[in-house]
XYZ file of C-alpha atoms in Angstrom:
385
model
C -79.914 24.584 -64.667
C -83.870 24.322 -64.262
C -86.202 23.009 -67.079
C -89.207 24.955 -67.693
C -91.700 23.058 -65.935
C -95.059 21.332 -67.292
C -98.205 23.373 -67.652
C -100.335 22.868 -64.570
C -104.090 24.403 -64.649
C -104.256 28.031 -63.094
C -107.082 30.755 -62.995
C -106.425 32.713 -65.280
C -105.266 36.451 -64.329
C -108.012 39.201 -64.539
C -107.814 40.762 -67.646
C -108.585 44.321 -68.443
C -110.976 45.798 -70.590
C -109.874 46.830 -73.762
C -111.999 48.848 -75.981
C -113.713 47.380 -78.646
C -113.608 49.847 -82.127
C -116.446 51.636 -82.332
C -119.215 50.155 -84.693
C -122.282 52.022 -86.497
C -124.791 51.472 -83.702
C -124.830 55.388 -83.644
C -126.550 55.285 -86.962
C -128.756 52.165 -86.685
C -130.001 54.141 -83.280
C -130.425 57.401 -85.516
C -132.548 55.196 -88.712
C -135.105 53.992 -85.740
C -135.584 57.181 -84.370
C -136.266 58.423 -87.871
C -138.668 56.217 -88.597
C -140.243 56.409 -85.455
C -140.311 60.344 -85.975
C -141.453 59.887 -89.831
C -144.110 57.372 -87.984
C -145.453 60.432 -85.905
C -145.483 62.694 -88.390
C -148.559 60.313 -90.314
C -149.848 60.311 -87.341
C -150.376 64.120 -86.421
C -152.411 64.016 -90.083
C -150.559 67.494 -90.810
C -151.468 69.113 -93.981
C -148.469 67.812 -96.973
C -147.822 71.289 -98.177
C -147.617 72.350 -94.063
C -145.304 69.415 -93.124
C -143.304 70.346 -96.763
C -142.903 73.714 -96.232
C -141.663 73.534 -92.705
C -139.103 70.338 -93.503
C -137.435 72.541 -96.005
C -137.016 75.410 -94.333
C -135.356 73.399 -91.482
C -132.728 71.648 -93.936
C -132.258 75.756 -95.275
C -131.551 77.104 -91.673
C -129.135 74.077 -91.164
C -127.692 74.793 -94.310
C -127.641 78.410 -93.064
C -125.673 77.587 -90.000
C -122.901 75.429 -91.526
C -122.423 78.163 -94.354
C -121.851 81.338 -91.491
C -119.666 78.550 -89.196
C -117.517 78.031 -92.179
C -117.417 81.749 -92.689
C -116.335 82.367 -89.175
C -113.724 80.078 -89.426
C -112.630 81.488 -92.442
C -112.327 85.031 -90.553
C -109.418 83.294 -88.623
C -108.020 81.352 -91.286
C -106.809 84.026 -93.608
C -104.345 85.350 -90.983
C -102.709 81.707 -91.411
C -102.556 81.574 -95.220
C -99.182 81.330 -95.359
C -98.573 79.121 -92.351
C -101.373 76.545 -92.456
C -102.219 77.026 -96.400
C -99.290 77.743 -98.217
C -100.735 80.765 -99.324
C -104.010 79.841 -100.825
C -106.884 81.840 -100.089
C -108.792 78.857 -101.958
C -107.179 76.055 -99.935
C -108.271 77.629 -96.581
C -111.618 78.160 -98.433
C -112.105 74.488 -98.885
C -110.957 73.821 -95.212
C -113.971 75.986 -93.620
C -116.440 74.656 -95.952
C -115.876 71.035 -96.695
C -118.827 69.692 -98.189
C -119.277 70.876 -101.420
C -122.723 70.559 -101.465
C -124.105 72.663 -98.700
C -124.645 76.040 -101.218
C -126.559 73.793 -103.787
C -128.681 72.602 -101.067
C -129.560 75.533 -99.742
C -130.668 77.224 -102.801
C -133.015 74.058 -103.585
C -134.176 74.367 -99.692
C -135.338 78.116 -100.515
C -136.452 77.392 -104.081
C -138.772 74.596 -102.573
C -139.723 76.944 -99.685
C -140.640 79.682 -102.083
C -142.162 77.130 -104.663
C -144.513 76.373 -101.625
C -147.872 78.189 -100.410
C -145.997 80.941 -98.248
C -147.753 81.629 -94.933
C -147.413 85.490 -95.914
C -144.380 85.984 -93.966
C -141.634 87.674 -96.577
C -139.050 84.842 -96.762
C -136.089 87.251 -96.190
C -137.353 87.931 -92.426
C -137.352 83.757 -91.847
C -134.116 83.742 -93.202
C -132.693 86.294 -91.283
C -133.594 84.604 -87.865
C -132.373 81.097 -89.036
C -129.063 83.410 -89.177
C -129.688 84.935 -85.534
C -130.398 81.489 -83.957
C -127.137 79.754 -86.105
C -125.120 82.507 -84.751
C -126.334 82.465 -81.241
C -125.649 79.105 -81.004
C -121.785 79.257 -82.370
C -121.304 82.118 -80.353
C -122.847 80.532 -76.888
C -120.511 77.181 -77.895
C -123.950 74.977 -78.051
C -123.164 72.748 -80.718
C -119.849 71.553 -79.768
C -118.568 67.833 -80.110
C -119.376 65.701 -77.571
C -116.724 63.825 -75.465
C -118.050 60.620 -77.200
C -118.042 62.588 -80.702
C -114.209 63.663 -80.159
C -112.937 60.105 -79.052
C -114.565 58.626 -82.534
C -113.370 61.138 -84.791
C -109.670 60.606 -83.102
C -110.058 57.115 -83.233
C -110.983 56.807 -87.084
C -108.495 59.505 -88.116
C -105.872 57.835 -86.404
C -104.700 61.056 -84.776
C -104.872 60.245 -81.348
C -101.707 60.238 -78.908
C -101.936 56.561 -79.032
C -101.939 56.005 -82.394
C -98.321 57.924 -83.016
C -96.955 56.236 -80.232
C -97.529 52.701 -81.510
C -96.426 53.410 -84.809
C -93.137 55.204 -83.554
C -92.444 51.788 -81.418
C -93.221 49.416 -83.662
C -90.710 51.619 -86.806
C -88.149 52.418 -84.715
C -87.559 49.802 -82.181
C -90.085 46.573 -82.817
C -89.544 46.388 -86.605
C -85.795 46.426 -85.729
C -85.453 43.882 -83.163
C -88.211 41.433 -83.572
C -86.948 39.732 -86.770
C -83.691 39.113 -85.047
C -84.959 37.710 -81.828
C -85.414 34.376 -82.848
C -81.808 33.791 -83.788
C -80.539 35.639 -80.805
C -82.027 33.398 -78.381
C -81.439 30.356 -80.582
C -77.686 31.420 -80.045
C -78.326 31.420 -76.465
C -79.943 28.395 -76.028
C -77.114 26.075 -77.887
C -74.923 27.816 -75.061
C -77.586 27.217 -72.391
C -79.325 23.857 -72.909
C -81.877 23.771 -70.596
C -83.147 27.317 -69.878
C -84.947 27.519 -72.785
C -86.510 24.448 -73.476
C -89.856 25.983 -74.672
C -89.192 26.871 -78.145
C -92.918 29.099 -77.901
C -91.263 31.034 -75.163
C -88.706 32.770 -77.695
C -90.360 35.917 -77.744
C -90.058 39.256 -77.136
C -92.585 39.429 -73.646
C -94.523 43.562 -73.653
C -96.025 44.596 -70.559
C -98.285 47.188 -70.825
C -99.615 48.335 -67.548
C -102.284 50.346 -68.360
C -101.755 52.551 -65.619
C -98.340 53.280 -67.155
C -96.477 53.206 -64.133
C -93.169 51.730 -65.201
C -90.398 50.874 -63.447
C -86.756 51.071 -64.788
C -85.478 47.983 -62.545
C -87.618 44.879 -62.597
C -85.859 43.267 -60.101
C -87.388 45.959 -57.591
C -90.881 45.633 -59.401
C -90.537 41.932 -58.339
C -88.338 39.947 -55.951
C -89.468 36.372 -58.169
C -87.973 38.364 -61.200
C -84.545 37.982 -61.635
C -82.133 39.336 -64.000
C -80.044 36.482 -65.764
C -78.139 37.671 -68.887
C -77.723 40.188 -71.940
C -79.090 38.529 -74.975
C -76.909 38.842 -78.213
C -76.495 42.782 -79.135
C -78.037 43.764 -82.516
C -75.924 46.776 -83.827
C -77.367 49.404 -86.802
C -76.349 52.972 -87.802
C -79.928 54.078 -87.622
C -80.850 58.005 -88.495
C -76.755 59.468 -87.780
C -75.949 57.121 -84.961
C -73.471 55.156 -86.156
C -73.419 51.437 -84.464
C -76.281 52.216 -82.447
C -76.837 49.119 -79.711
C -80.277 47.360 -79.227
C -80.223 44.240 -76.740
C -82.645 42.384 -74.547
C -82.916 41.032 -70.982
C -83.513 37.455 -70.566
C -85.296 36.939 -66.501
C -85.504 34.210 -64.443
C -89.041 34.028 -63.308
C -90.019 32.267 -60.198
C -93.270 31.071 -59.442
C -95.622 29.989 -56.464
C -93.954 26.477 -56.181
C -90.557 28.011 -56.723
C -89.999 26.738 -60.032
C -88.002 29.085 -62.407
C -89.355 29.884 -66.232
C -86.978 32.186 -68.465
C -88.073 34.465 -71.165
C -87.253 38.188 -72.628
C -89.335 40.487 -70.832
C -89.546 44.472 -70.955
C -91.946 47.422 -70.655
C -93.148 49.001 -73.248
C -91.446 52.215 -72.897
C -93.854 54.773 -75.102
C -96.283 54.606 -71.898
C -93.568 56.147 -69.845
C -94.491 59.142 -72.186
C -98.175 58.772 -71.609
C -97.023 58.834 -67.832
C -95.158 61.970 -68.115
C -97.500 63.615 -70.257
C -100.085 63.100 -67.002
C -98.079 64.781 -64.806
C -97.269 67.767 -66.553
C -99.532 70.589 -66.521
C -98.413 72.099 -70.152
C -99.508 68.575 -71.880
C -103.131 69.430 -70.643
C -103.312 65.235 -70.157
C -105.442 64.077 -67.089
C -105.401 60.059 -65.918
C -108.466 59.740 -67.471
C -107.062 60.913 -70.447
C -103.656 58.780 -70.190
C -105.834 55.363 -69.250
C -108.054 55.735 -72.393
C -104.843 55.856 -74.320
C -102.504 53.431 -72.582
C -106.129 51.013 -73.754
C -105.772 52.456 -77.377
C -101.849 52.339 -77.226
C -102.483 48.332 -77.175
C -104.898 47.972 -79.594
C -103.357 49.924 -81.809
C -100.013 47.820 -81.251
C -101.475 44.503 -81.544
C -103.552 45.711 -84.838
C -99.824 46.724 -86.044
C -97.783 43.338 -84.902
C -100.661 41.328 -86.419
C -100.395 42.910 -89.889
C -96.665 42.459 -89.389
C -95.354 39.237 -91.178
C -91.471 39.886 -90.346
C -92.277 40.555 -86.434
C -94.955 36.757 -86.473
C -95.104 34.870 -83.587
C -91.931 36.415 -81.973
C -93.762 38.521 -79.512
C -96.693 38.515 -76.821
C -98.414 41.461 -75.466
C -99.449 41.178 -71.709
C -101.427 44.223 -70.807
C -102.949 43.960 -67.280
C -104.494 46.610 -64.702
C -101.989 46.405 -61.200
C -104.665 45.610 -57.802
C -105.787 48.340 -56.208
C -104.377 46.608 -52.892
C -100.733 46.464 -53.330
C -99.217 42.501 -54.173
C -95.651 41.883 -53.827
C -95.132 39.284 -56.597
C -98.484 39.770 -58.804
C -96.639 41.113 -61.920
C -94.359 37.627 -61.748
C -97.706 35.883 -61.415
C -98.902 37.739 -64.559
C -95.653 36.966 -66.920
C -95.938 33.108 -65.575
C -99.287 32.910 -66.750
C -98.661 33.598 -70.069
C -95.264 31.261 -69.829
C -97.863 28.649 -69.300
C -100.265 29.671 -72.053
C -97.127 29.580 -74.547
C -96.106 26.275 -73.461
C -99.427 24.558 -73.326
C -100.009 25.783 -76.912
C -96.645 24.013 -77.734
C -97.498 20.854 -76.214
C -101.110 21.130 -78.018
C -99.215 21.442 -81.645
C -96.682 18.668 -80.630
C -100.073 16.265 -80.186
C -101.597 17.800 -83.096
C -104.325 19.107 -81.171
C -106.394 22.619 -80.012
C -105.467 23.788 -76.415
C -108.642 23.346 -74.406
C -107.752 22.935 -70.309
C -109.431 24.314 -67.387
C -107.059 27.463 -67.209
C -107.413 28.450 -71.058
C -111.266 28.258 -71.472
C -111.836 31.277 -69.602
C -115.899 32.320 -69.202
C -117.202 35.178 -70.603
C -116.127 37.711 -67.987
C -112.518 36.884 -67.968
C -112.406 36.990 -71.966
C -112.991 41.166 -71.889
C -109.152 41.511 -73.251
C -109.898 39.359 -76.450
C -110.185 41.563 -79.176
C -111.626 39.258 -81.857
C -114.402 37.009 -80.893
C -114.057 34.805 -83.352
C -110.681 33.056 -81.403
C -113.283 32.477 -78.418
C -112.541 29.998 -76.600
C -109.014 29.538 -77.486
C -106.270 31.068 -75.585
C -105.300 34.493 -74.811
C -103.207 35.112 -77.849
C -101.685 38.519 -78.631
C -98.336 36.989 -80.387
C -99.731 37.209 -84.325
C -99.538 33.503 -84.354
């Protein structure tokens, strides 16, 4: 039987970049351009009761156009009262016109306009084109969400593919199995002295290739990987199954100097959905698409595990990008990395100090998978610990 080996100092593997959430540099952007806009304004030395006049009557015709949006919308949503609204003519009311204060508003808007020297133009005819320009532009599709505008409202929502499919693992599979891992391969290593000598090894090992290419047998992902053993079966009656079965695979993992580590290694299996969802033409998914999610799928997951105090330190992420030039044993490379990260960090407790060594103080270009900075320049660590 083969003892894990000691750490030896490695470049670390290039890490993908994970997106950060977004912050409110949108806003700050939008307060400077205000100012800078309110700075103008002095500037031009337009009359008060001109520049007045004409700033109200632009907050009335936006008024104007979210009121007849709203109103459009509602056209359509009364043919779904009973489907979408249970039946409430005022419930799909307050769906079209969310804010509550946009009717107030524009009544002040015109009040102030009217209160103010008129240039002689009747104020029903200024009104009426704010209408014809608001409709023009729904109609034409001009003010529609960007791109960037969709992703962030997804995002902070939650409602994005990625989102349901890292809850959905982490309820009905992680939250299961996790907890019980520790004791499985505890049960396995009184059996098996020496293939698990690494007690920080004991963890459930993710991979999450963001392309979300998958494949069933690792073995044929991977000559160096090698299938060893079943690890004890956990059995549940979960939702009308009755002794449903969940189990892991513990590998043999060979490295460069043909030294074999051991660990409990599988794919995440929700990408395989992101993967099929790509390739069919009804889910209206392009790779884009599915590599923006597979990124949000593991943030999303890690955010979960972390608030997770059943499922600590009994798992490790390992999301990586595959070469664009083919490598027959890079994906062994990438779980023996992390082997070594795991058991550095054990012999770094053991001494009672912080891991610090050549191949775990990455620079600032190999650190774009770290989602909080504040863990810089300690390990890659996506196990909760």
């Amino acid at each position: 039987m083969s003892r894990e080996p000691c750490p030896r100092q490695r470049c670390a593997p290039r890490s993908p970049r994970i997106p950060q959430p977004r912050g409110g540099r949108a806003v700050r952007a939008a307060l400077l351009l205000l100012a800078l806009c309110a700075g103008a304004l002095l500037l031009a030395g337009q009359p008060l009761a001109h520049t007045a006049r004409s700033l109200t009557f632009h907050f009335a015709t936006l008024q104007i156009g979210a009121l007849l949006r709203g109103t459009c919308y509602l056209a359509e949503e009364i043919f779904h009262l009973d489907s979408r609204h249970h039946g409430s003519f005022w419930r799909a009311l307050s769906t079209c016109f969310p804010p509550g204060w946009q009717g107030p508003l524009l009544l002040i808007c015109g009040s102030a306009y009217v209160a103010l020297f008129s240039d002689g133009q009747p104020l029903g005819l200024h009104f009426i084109l704010a209408s014809l320009c608001q409709l023009l532009i729904l109609v034409l599709g001009l003010q529609k969400p960007s791109a960037v505008e969709m992703s962030e409202m997804s995002e902070r929502s939650k409602q994005n593919v990625a989102h349901g499919l890292a809850w959905s693992y982490y309820v009905g599979y992680l939250k299961i199995v996790l907890p019980r891992l520790k004791k499985s391969m505890e049960e396995f290593s009184r059996v098996n002295l020496n293939l698990l000598a690494c007690r920080k090894t004991w963890k459930l090992h993710i991979l999450i290739p963001l392309s979300c290419d998958v494949c069933d047998d690792l073995e044929k992902a991977d000559s160096n990987i090698q299938y060893v053993t079943d690890l004890t079966e956990t059995t549940l009656a979960r939702a009308g199954t009755k002794k449903r079965v969940y189990k892991h695979s513990l590998y043999a993992i060979r490295d460069e100097e043909n030294q074999l580590w051991h660990c409990a290694v599988e794919y995440a299996t929700p990408l395989q959905t992101l993967y099929a969802m790509s390739q069919d033409e009804c889910a209206a998914f392009s790779r884009e698409e599915r590599l923006e999610q597979a990124k949000l799928f593991y943030r999303t997951l890690e955010e979960i595990l972390k608030g997770s105090k059943e499922c600590a330190d009994t798992y490790r992420l390992i999301a990586y990008e595959e070469p664009e030039e083919a490598e027959t044993h890079f994906l062994s490379r990438e779980i023996v990395w992390h082997l070594r990260q795991e058991l550095h960090e054990e012999i770094a407790v053991l001494e009672g100090s912080h891991p610090h060594s050549p191949s775990t103080a990455l620079d600032s270009a190999e650190l774009n998978l770290q989602i909080s900075v504040s863990d810089l320049p300690q390990p890659l660590r996506t196990d909760g610990f």
